[in-house]
JSON list of C-alpha atoms in Angstrom, two decimals:
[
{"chain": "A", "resi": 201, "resn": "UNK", "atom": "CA", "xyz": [35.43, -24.90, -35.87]},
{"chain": "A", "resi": 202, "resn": "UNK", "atom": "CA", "xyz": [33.14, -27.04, -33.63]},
{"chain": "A", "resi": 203, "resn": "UNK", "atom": "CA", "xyz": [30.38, -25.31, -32.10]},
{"chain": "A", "resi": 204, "resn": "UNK", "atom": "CA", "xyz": [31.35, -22.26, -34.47]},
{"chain": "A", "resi": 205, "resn": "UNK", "atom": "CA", "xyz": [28.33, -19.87, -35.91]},
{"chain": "A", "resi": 206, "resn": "UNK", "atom": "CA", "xyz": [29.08, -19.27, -39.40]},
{"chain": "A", "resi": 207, "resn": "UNK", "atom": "CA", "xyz": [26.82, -17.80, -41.35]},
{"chain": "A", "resi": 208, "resn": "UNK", "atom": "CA", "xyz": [27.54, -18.55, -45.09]},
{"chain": "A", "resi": 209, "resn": "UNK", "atom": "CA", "xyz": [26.11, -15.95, -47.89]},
{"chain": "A", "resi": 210, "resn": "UNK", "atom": "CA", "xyz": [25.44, -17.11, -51.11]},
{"chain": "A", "resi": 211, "resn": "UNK", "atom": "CA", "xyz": [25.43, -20.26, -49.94]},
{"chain": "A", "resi": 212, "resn": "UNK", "atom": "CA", "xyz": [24.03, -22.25, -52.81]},
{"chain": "A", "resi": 213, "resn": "UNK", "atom": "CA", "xyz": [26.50, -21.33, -55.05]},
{"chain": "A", "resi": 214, "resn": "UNK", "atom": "CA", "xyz": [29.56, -23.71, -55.96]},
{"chain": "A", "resi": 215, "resn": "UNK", "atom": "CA", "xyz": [32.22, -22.21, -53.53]},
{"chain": "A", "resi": 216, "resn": "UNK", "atom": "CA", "xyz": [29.44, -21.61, -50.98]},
{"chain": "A", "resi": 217, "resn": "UNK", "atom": "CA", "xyz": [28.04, -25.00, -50.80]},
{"chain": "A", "resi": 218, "resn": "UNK", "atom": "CA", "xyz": [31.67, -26.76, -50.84]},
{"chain": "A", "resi": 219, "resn": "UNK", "atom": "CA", "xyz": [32.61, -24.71, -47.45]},
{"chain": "A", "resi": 220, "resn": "UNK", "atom": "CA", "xyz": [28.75, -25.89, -46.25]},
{"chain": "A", "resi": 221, "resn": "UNK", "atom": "CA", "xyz": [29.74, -28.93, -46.82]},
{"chain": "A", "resi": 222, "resn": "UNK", "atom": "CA", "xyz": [33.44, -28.68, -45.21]},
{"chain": "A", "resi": 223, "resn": "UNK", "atom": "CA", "xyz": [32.64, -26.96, -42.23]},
{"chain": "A", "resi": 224, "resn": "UNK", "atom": "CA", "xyz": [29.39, -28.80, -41.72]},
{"chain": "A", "resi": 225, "resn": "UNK", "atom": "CA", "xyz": [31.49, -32.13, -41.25]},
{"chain": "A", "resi": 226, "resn": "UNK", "atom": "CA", "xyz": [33.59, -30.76, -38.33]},
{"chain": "A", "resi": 227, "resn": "UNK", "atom": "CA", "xyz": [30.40, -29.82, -36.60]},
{"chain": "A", "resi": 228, "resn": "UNK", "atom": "CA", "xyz": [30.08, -25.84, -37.15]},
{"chain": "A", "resi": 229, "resn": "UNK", "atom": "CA", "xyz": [26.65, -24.60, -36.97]},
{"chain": "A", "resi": 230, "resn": "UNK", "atom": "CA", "xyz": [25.74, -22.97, -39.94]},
{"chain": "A", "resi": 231, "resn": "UNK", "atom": "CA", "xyz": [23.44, -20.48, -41.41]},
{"chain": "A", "resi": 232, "resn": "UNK", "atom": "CA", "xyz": [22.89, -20.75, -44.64]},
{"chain": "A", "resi": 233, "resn": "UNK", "atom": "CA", "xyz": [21.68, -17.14, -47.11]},
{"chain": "A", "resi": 234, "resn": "UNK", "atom": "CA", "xyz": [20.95, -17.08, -50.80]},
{"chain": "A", "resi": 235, "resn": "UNK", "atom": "CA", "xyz": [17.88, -16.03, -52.86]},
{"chain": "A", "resi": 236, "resn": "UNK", "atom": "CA", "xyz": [16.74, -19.16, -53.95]},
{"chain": "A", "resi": 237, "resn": "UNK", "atom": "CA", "xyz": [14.82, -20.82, -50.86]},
{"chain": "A", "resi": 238, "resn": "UNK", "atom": "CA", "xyz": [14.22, -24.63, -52.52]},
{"chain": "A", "resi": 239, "resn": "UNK", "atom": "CA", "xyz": [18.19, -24.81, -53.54]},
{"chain": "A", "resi": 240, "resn": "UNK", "atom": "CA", "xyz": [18.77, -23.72, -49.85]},
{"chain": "A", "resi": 241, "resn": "UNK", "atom": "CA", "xyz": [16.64, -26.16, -48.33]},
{"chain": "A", "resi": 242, "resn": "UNK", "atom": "CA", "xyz": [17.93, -29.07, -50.64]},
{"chain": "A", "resi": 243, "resn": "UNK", "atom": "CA", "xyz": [21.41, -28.38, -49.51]},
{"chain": "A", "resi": 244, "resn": "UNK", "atom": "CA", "xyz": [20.70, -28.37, -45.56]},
{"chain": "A", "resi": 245, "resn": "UNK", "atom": "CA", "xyz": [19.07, -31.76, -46.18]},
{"chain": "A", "resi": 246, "resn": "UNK", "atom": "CA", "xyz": [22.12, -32.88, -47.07]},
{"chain": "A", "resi": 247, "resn": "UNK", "atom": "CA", "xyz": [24.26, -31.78, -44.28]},
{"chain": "A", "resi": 248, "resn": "UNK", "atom": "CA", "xyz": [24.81, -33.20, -40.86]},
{"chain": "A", "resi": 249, "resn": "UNK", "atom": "CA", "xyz": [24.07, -31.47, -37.68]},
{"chain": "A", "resi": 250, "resn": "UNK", "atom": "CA", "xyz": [22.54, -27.74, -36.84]},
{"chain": "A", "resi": 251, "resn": "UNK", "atom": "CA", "xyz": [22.05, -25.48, -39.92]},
{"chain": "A", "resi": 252, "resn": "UNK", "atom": "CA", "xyz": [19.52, -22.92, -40.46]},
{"chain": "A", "resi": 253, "resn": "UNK", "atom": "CA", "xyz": [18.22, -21.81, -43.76]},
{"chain": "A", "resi": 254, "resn": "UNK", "atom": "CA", "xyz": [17.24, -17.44, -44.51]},
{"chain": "A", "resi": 255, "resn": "UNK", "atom": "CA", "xyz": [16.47, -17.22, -47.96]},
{"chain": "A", "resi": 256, "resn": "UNK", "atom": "CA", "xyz": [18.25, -13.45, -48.37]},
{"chain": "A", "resi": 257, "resn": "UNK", "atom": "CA", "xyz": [18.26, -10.79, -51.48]},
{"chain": "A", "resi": 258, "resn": "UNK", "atom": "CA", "xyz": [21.19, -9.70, -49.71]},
{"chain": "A", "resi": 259, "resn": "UNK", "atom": "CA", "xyz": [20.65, -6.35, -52.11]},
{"chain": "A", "resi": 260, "resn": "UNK", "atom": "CA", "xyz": [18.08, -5.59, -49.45]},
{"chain": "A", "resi": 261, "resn": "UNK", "atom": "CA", "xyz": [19.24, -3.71, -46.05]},
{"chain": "A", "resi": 262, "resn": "UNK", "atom": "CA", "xyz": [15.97, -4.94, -44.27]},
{"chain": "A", "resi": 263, "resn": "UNK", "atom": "CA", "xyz": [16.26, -8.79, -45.53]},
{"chain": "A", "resi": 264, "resn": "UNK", "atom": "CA", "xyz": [20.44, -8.62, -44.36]},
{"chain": "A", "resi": 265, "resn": "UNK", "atom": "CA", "xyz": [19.29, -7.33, -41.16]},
{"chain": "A", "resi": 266, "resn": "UNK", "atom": "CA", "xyz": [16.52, -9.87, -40.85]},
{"chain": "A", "resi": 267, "resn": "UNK", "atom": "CA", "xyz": [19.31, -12.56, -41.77]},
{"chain": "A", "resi": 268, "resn": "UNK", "atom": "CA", "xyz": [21.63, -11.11, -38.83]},
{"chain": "A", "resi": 269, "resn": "UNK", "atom": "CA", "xyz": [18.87, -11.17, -36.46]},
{"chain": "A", "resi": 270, "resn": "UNK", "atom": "CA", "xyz": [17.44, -14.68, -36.76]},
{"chain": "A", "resi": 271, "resn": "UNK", "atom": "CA", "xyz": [20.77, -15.72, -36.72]},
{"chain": "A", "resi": 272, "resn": "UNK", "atom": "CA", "xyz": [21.09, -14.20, -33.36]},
{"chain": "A", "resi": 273, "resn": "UNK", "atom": "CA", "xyz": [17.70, -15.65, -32.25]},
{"chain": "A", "resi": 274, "resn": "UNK", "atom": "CA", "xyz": [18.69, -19.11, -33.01]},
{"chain": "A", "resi": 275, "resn": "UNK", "atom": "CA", "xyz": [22.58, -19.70, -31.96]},
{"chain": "A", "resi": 276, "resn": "UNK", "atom": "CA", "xyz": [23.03, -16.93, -29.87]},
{"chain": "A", "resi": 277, "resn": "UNK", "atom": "CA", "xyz": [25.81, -15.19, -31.65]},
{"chain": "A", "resi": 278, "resn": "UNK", "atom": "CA", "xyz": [27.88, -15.32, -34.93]},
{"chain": "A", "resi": 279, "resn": "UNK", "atom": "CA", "xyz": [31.43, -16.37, -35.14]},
{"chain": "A", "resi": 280, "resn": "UNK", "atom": "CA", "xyz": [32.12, -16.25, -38.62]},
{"chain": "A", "resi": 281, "resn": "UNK", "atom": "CA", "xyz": [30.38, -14.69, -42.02]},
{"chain": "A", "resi": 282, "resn": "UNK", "atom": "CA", "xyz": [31.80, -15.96, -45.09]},
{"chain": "A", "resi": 283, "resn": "UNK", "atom": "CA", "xyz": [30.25, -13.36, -48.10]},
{"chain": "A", "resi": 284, "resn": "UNK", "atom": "CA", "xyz": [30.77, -15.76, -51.20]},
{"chain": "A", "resi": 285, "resn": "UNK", "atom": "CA", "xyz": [27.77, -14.83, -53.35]},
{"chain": "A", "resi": 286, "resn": "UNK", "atom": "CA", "xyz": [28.29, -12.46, -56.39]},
{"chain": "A", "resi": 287, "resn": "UNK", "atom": "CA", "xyz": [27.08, -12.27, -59.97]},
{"chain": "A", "resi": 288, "resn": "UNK", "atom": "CA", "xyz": [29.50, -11.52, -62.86]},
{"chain": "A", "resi": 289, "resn": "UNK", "atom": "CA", "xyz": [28.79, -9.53, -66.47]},
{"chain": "A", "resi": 290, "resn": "UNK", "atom": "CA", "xyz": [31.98, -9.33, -68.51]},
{"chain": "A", "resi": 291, "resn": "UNK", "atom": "CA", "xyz": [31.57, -7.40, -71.86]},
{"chain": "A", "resi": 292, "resn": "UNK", "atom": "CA", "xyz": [33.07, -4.17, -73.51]},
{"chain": "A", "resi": 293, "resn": "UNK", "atom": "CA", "xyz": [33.23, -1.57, -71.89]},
{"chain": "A", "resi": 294, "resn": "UNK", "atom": "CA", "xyz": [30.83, 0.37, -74.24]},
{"chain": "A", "resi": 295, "resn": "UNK", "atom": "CA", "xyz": [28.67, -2.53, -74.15]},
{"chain": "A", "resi": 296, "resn": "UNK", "atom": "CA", "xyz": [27.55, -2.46, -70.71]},
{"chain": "A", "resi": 297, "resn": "UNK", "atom": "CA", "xyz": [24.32, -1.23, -69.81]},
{"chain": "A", "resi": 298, "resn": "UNK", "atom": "CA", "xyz": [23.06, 0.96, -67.17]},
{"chain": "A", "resi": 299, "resn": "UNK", "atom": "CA", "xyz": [21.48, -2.05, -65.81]},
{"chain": "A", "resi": 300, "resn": "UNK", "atom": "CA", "xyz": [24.78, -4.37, -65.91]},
{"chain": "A", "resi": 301, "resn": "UNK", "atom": "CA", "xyz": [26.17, -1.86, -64.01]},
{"chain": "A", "resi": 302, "resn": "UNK", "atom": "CA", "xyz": [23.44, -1.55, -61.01]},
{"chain": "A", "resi": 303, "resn": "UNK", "atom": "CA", "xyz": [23.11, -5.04, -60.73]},
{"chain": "A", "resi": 304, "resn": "UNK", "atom": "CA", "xyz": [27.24, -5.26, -59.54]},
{"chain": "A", "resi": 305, "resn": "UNK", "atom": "CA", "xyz": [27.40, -2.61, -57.76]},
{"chain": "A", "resi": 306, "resn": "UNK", "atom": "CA", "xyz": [23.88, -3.98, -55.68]},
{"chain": "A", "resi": 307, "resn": "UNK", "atom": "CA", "xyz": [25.21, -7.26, -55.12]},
{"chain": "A", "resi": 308, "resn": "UNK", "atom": "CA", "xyz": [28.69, -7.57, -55.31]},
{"chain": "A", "resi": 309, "resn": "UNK", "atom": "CA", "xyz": [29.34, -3.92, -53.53]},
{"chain": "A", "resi": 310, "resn": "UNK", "atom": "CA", "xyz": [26.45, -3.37, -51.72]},
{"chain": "A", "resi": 311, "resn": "UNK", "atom": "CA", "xyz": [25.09, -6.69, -50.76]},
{"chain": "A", "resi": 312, "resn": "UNK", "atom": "CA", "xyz": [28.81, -7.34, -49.05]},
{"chain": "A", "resi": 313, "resn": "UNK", "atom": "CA", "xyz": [28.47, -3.99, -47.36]},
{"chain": "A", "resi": 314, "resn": "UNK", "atom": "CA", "xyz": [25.33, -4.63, -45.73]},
{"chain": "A", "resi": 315, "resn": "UNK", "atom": "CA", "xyz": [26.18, -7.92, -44.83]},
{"chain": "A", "resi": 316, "resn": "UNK", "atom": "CA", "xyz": [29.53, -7.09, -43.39]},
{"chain": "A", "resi": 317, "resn": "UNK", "atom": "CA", "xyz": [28.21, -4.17, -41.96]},
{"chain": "A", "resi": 318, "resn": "UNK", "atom": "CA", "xyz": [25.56, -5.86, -40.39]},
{"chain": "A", "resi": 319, "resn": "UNK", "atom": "CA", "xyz": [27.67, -8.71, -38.89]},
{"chain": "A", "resi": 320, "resn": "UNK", "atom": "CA", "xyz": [30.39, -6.61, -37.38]},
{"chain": "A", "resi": 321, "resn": "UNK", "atom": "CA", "xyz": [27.78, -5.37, -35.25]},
{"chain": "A", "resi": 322, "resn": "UNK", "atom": "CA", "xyz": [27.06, -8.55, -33.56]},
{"chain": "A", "resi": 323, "resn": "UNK", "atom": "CA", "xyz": [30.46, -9.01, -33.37]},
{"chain": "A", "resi": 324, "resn": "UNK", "atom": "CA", "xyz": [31.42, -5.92, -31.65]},
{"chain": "A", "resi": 325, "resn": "UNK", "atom": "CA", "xyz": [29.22, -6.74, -28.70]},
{"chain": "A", "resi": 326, "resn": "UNK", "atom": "CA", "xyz": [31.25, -9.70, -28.27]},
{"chain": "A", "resi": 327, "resn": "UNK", "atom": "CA", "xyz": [34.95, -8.61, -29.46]},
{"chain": "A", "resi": 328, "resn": "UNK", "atom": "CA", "xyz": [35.08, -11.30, -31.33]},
{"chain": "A", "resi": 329, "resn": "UNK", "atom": "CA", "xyz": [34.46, -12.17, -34.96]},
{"chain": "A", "resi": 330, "resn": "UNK", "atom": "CA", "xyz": [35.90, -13.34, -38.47]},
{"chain": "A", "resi": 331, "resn": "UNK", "atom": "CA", "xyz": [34.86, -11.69, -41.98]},
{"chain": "A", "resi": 332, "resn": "UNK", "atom": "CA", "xyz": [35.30, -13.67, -45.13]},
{"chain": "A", "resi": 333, "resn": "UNK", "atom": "CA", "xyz": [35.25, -11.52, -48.44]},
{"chain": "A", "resi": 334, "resn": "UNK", "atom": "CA", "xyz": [35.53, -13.64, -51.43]},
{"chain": "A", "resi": 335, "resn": "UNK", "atom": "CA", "xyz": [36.51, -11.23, -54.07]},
{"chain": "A", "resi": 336, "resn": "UNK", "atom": "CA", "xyz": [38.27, -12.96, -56.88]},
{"chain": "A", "resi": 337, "resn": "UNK", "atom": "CA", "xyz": [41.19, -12.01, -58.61]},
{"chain": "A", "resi": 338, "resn": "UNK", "atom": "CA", "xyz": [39.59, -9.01, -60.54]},
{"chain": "A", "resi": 339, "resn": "UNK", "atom": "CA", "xyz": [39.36, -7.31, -57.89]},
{"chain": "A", "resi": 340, "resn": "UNK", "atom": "CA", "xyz": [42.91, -7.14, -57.49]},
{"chain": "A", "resi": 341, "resn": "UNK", "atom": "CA", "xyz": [44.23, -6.90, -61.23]},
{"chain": "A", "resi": 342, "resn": "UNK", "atom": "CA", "xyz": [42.23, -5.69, -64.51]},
{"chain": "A", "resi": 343, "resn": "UNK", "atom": "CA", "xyz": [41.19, -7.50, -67.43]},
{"chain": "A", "resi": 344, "resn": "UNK", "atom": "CA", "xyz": [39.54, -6.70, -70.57]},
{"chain": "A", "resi": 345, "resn": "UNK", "atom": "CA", "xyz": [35.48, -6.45, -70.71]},
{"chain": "A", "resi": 346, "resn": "UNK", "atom": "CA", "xyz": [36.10, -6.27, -66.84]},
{"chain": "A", "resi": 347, "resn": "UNK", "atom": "CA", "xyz": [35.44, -2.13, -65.84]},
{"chain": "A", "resi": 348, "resn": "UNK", "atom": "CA", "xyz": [32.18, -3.09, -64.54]},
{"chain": "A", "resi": 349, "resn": "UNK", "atom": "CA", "xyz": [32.81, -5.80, -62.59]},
{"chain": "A", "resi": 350, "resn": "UNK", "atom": "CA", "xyz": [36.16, -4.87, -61.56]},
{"chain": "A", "resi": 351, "resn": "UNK", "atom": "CA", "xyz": [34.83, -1.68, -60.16]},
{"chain": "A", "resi": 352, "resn": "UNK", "atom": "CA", "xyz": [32.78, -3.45, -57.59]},
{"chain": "A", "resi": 353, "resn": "UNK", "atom": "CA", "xyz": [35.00, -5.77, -56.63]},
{"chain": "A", "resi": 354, "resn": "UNK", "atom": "CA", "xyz": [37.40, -3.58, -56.07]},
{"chain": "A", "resi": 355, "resn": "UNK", "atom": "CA", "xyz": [34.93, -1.86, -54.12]},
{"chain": "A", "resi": 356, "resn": "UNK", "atom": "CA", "xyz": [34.95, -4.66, -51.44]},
{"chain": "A", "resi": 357, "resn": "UNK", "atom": "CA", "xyz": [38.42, -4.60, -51.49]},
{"chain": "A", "resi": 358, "resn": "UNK", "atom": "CA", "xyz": [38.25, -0.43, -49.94]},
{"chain": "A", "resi": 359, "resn": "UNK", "atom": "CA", "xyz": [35.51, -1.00, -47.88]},
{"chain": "A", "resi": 360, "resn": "UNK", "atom": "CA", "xyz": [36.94, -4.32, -46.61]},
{"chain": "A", "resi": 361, "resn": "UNK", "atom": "CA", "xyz": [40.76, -2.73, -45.62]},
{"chain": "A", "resi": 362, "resn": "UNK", "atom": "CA", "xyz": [38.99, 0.34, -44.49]},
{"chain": "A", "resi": 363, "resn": "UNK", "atom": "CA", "xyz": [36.60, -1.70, -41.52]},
{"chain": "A", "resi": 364, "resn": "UNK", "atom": "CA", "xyz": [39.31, -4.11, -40.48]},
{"chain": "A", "resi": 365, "resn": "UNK", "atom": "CA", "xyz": [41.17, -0.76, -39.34]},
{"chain": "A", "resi": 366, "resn": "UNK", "atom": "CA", "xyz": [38.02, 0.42, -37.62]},
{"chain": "A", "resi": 367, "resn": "UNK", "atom": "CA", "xyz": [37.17, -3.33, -36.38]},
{"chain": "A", "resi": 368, "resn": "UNK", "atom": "CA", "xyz": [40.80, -4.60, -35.14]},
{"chain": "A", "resi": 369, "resn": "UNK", "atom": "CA", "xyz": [40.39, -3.09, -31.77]},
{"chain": "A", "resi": 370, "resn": "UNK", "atom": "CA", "xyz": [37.16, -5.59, -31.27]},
{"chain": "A", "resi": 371, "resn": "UNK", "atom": "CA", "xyz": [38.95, -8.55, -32.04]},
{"chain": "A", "resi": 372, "resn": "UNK", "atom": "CA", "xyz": [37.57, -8.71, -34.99]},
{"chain": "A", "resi": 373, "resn": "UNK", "atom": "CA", "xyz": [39.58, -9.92, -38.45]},
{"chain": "A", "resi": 374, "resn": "UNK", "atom": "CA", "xyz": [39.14, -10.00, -41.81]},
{"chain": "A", "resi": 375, "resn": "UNK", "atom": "CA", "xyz": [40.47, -12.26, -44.59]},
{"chain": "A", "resi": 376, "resn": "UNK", "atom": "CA", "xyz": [39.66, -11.28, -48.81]},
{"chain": "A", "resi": 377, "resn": "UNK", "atom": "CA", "xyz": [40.04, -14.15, -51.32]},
{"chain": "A", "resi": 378, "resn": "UNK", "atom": "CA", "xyz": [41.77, -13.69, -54.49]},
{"chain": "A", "resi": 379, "resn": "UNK", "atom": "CA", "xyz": [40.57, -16.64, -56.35]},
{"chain": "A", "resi": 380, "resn": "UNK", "atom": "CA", "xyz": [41.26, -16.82, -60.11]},
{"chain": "A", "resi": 381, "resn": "UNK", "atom": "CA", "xyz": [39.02, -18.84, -62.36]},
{"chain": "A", "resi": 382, "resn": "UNK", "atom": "CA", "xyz": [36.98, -21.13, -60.04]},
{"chain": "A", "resi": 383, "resn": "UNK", "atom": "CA", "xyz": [34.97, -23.67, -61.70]},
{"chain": "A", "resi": 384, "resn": "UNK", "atom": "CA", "xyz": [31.61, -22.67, -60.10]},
{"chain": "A", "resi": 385, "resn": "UNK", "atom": "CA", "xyz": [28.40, -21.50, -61.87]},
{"chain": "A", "resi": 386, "resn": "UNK", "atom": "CA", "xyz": [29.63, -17.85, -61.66]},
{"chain": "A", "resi": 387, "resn": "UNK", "atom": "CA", "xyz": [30.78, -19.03, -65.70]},
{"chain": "A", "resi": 388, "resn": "UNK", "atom": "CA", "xyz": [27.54, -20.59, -66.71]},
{"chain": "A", "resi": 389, "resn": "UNK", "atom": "CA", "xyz": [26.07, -17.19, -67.91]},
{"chain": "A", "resi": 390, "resn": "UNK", "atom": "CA", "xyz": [29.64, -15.41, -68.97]},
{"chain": "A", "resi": 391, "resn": "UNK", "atom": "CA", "xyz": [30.26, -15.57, -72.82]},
{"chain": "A", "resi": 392, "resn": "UNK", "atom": "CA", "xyz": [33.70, -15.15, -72.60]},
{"chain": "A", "resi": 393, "resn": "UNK", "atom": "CA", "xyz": [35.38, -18.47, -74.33]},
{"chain": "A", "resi": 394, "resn": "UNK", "atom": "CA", "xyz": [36.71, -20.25, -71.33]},
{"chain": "A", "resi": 395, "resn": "UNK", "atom": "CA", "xyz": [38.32, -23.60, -70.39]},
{"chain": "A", "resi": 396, "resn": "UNK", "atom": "CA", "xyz": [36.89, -24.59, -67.38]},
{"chain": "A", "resi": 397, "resn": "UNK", "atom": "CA", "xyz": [38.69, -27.81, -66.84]},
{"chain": "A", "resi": 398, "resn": "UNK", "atom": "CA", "xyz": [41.59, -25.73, -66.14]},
{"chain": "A", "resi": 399, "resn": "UNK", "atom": "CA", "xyz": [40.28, -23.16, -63.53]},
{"chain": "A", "resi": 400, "resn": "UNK", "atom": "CA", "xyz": [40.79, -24.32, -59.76]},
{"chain": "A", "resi": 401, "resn": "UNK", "atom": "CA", "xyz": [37.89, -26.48, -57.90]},
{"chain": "A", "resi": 402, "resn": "UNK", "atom": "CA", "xyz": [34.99, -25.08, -55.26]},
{"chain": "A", "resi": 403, "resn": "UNK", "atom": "CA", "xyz": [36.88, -27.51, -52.89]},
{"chain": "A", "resi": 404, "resn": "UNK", "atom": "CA", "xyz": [40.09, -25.89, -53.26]},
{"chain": "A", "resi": 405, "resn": "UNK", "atom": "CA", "xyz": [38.72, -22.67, -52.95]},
{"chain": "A", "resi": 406, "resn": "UNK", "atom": "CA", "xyz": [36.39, -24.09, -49.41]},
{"chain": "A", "resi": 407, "resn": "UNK", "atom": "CA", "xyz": [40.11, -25.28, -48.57]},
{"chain": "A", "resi": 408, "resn": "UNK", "atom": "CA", "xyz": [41.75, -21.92, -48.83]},
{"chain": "A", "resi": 409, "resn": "UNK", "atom": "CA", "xyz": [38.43, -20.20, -46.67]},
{"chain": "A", "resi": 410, "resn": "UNK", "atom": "CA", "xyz": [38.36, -23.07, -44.32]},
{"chain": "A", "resi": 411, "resn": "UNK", "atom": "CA", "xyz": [42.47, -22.55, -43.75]},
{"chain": "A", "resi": 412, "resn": "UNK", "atom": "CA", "xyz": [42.33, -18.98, -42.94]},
{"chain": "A", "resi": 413, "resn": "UNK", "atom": "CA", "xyz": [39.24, -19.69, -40.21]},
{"chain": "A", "resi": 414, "resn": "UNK", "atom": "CA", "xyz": [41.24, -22.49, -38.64]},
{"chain": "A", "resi": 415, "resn": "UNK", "atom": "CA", "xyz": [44.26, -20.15, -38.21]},
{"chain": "A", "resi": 416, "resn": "UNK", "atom": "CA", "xyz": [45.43, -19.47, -34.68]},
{"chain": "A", "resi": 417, "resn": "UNK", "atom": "CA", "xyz": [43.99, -16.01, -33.74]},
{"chain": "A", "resi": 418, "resn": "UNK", "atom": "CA", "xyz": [47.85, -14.37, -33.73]},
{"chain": "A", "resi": 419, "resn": "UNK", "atom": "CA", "xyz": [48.18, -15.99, -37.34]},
{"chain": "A", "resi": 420, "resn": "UNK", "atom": "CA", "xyz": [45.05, -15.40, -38.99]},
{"chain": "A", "resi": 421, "resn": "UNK", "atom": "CA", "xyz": [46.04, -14.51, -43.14]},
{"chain": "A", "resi": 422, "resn": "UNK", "atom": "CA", "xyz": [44.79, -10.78, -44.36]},
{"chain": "A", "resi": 423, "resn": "UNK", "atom": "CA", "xyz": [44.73, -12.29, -47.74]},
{"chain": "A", "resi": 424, "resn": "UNK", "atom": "CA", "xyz": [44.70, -15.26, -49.81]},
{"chain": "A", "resi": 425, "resn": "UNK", "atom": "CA", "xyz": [45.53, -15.14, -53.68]},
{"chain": "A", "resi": 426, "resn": "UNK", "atom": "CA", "xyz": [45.19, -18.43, -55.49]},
{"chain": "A", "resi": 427, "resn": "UNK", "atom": "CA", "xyz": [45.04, -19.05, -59.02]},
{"chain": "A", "resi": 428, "resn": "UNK", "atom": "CA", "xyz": [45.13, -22.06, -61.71]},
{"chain": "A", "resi": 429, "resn": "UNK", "atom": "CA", "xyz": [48.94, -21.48, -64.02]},
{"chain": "A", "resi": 430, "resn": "UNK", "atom": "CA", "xyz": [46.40, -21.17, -66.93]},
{"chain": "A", "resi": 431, "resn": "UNK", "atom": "CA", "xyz": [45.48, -17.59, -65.37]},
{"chain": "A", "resi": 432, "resn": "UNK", "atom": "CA", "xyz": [47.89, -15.96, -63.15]},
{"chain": "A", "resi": 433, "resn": "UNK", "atom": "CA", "xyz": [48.49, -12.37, -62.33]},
{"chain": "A", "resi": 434, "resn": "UNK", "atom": "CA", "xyz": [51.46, -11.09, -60.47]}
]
């Protein structure tokens, strides 16, 4: 991964900041995107070697395209865009809110769209590329007060399957992450009754991201499902 362009969306989050942190130590050059600018800047200081900072509302086409772009300006290219930011309302079903609703589908759906959508066609130029989508395990099985979020997730999961097709011929390959119950602040807002001591870490989750882009290109994984015994789904 040395030398690598990777640009990492919602990168101040927990599993976004653990795979800064990873691939920052074998000397990838990294982009870092997430709303909140001071977070971003506190977590560059903290990391060796080249990383650029674009405070993104990734729910915005314009500020995604601005993201790709700079990105271009400085490194040249981009190798690698790891789409780990998402926001997470679990309630009944006839509790959700119109609102609830628009605010999954903008950044969990949408805001990967763009962003995907946006990358691929930097890659293209170069037939070459990598797409991470970190979707989490509801967006491969259901779970009660889940509809909402489920539906977006599952979302990236279409849209995802549907551009690798289109993409494969330009080299370029995508991996989705099935991650169940990662100890991150995704849960500090969710009023579900959880124990978190028992979910999996950021770091194994960076682990599992950082795996798949270390792959050889003839043996990179499609998917990766990991999840803690306390919540598994077959």
């Amino acid at each position: 991964m040395q030398n690598k362009v990777v640009v990492i969306v919602g990168a101040s989050g927990g599993i976004g900041s653990a795979l800064a942190d990873k691939l920052a130590s074998v000397g990838a050059k990294l982009v870092l995107a997430a709303r909140d600018s001071s977070r971003l800047a506190a977590l560059a200081n903290d990391l060796p070697g080249e990383v650029l900072t674009i405070p993104t509302d990734i729910t915005d086409a314009s500020q995604v395209e601005n993201l790709i772009q700079k990105t271009v300006v400085e490194f040249g290219q981009i190798d690698v865009l790891v789409n780990a930011a998402g926001v997470g309302i679990l309630k009944p079903y006839n509790s959700v809110e119109p609102a609830d609703l628009d605010k999954m589908l903008d950044v969990n759906l949408k805001g990967s769209f763009y962003t995907t959508q946006a990358a691929a066609e930097e890659m293209q130029k170069r037939k070459s590329g990598h797409i991470c989508n970190v979707v989490g395990i509801l967006g491969k099985h259901s779970m009660p007060m889940a509809a909402a979020y489920s539906a977006s997730k599952f979302g990236v999961v279409g849209f995802s399957k549907c551009l690798a097709e289109e993409l494969k011929r330009f080299g370029i390959k995508f991996t989705l992450f099935y991650f169940g119950g990662v100890d991150s602040p995704f849960w500090d807002n969710v009023s579900l009754k959880v124990d978190r001591k028992k979910m999996l870490s950021t770091e194994t989750a960076a682990n599992a991201i950082f795996f798949a882009l270390s792959a050889e290109p003839q043996a990179v994984p499609l998917e990766i499902n990991i999840q803690p015994d306390s919540h598994l789904f077959f």
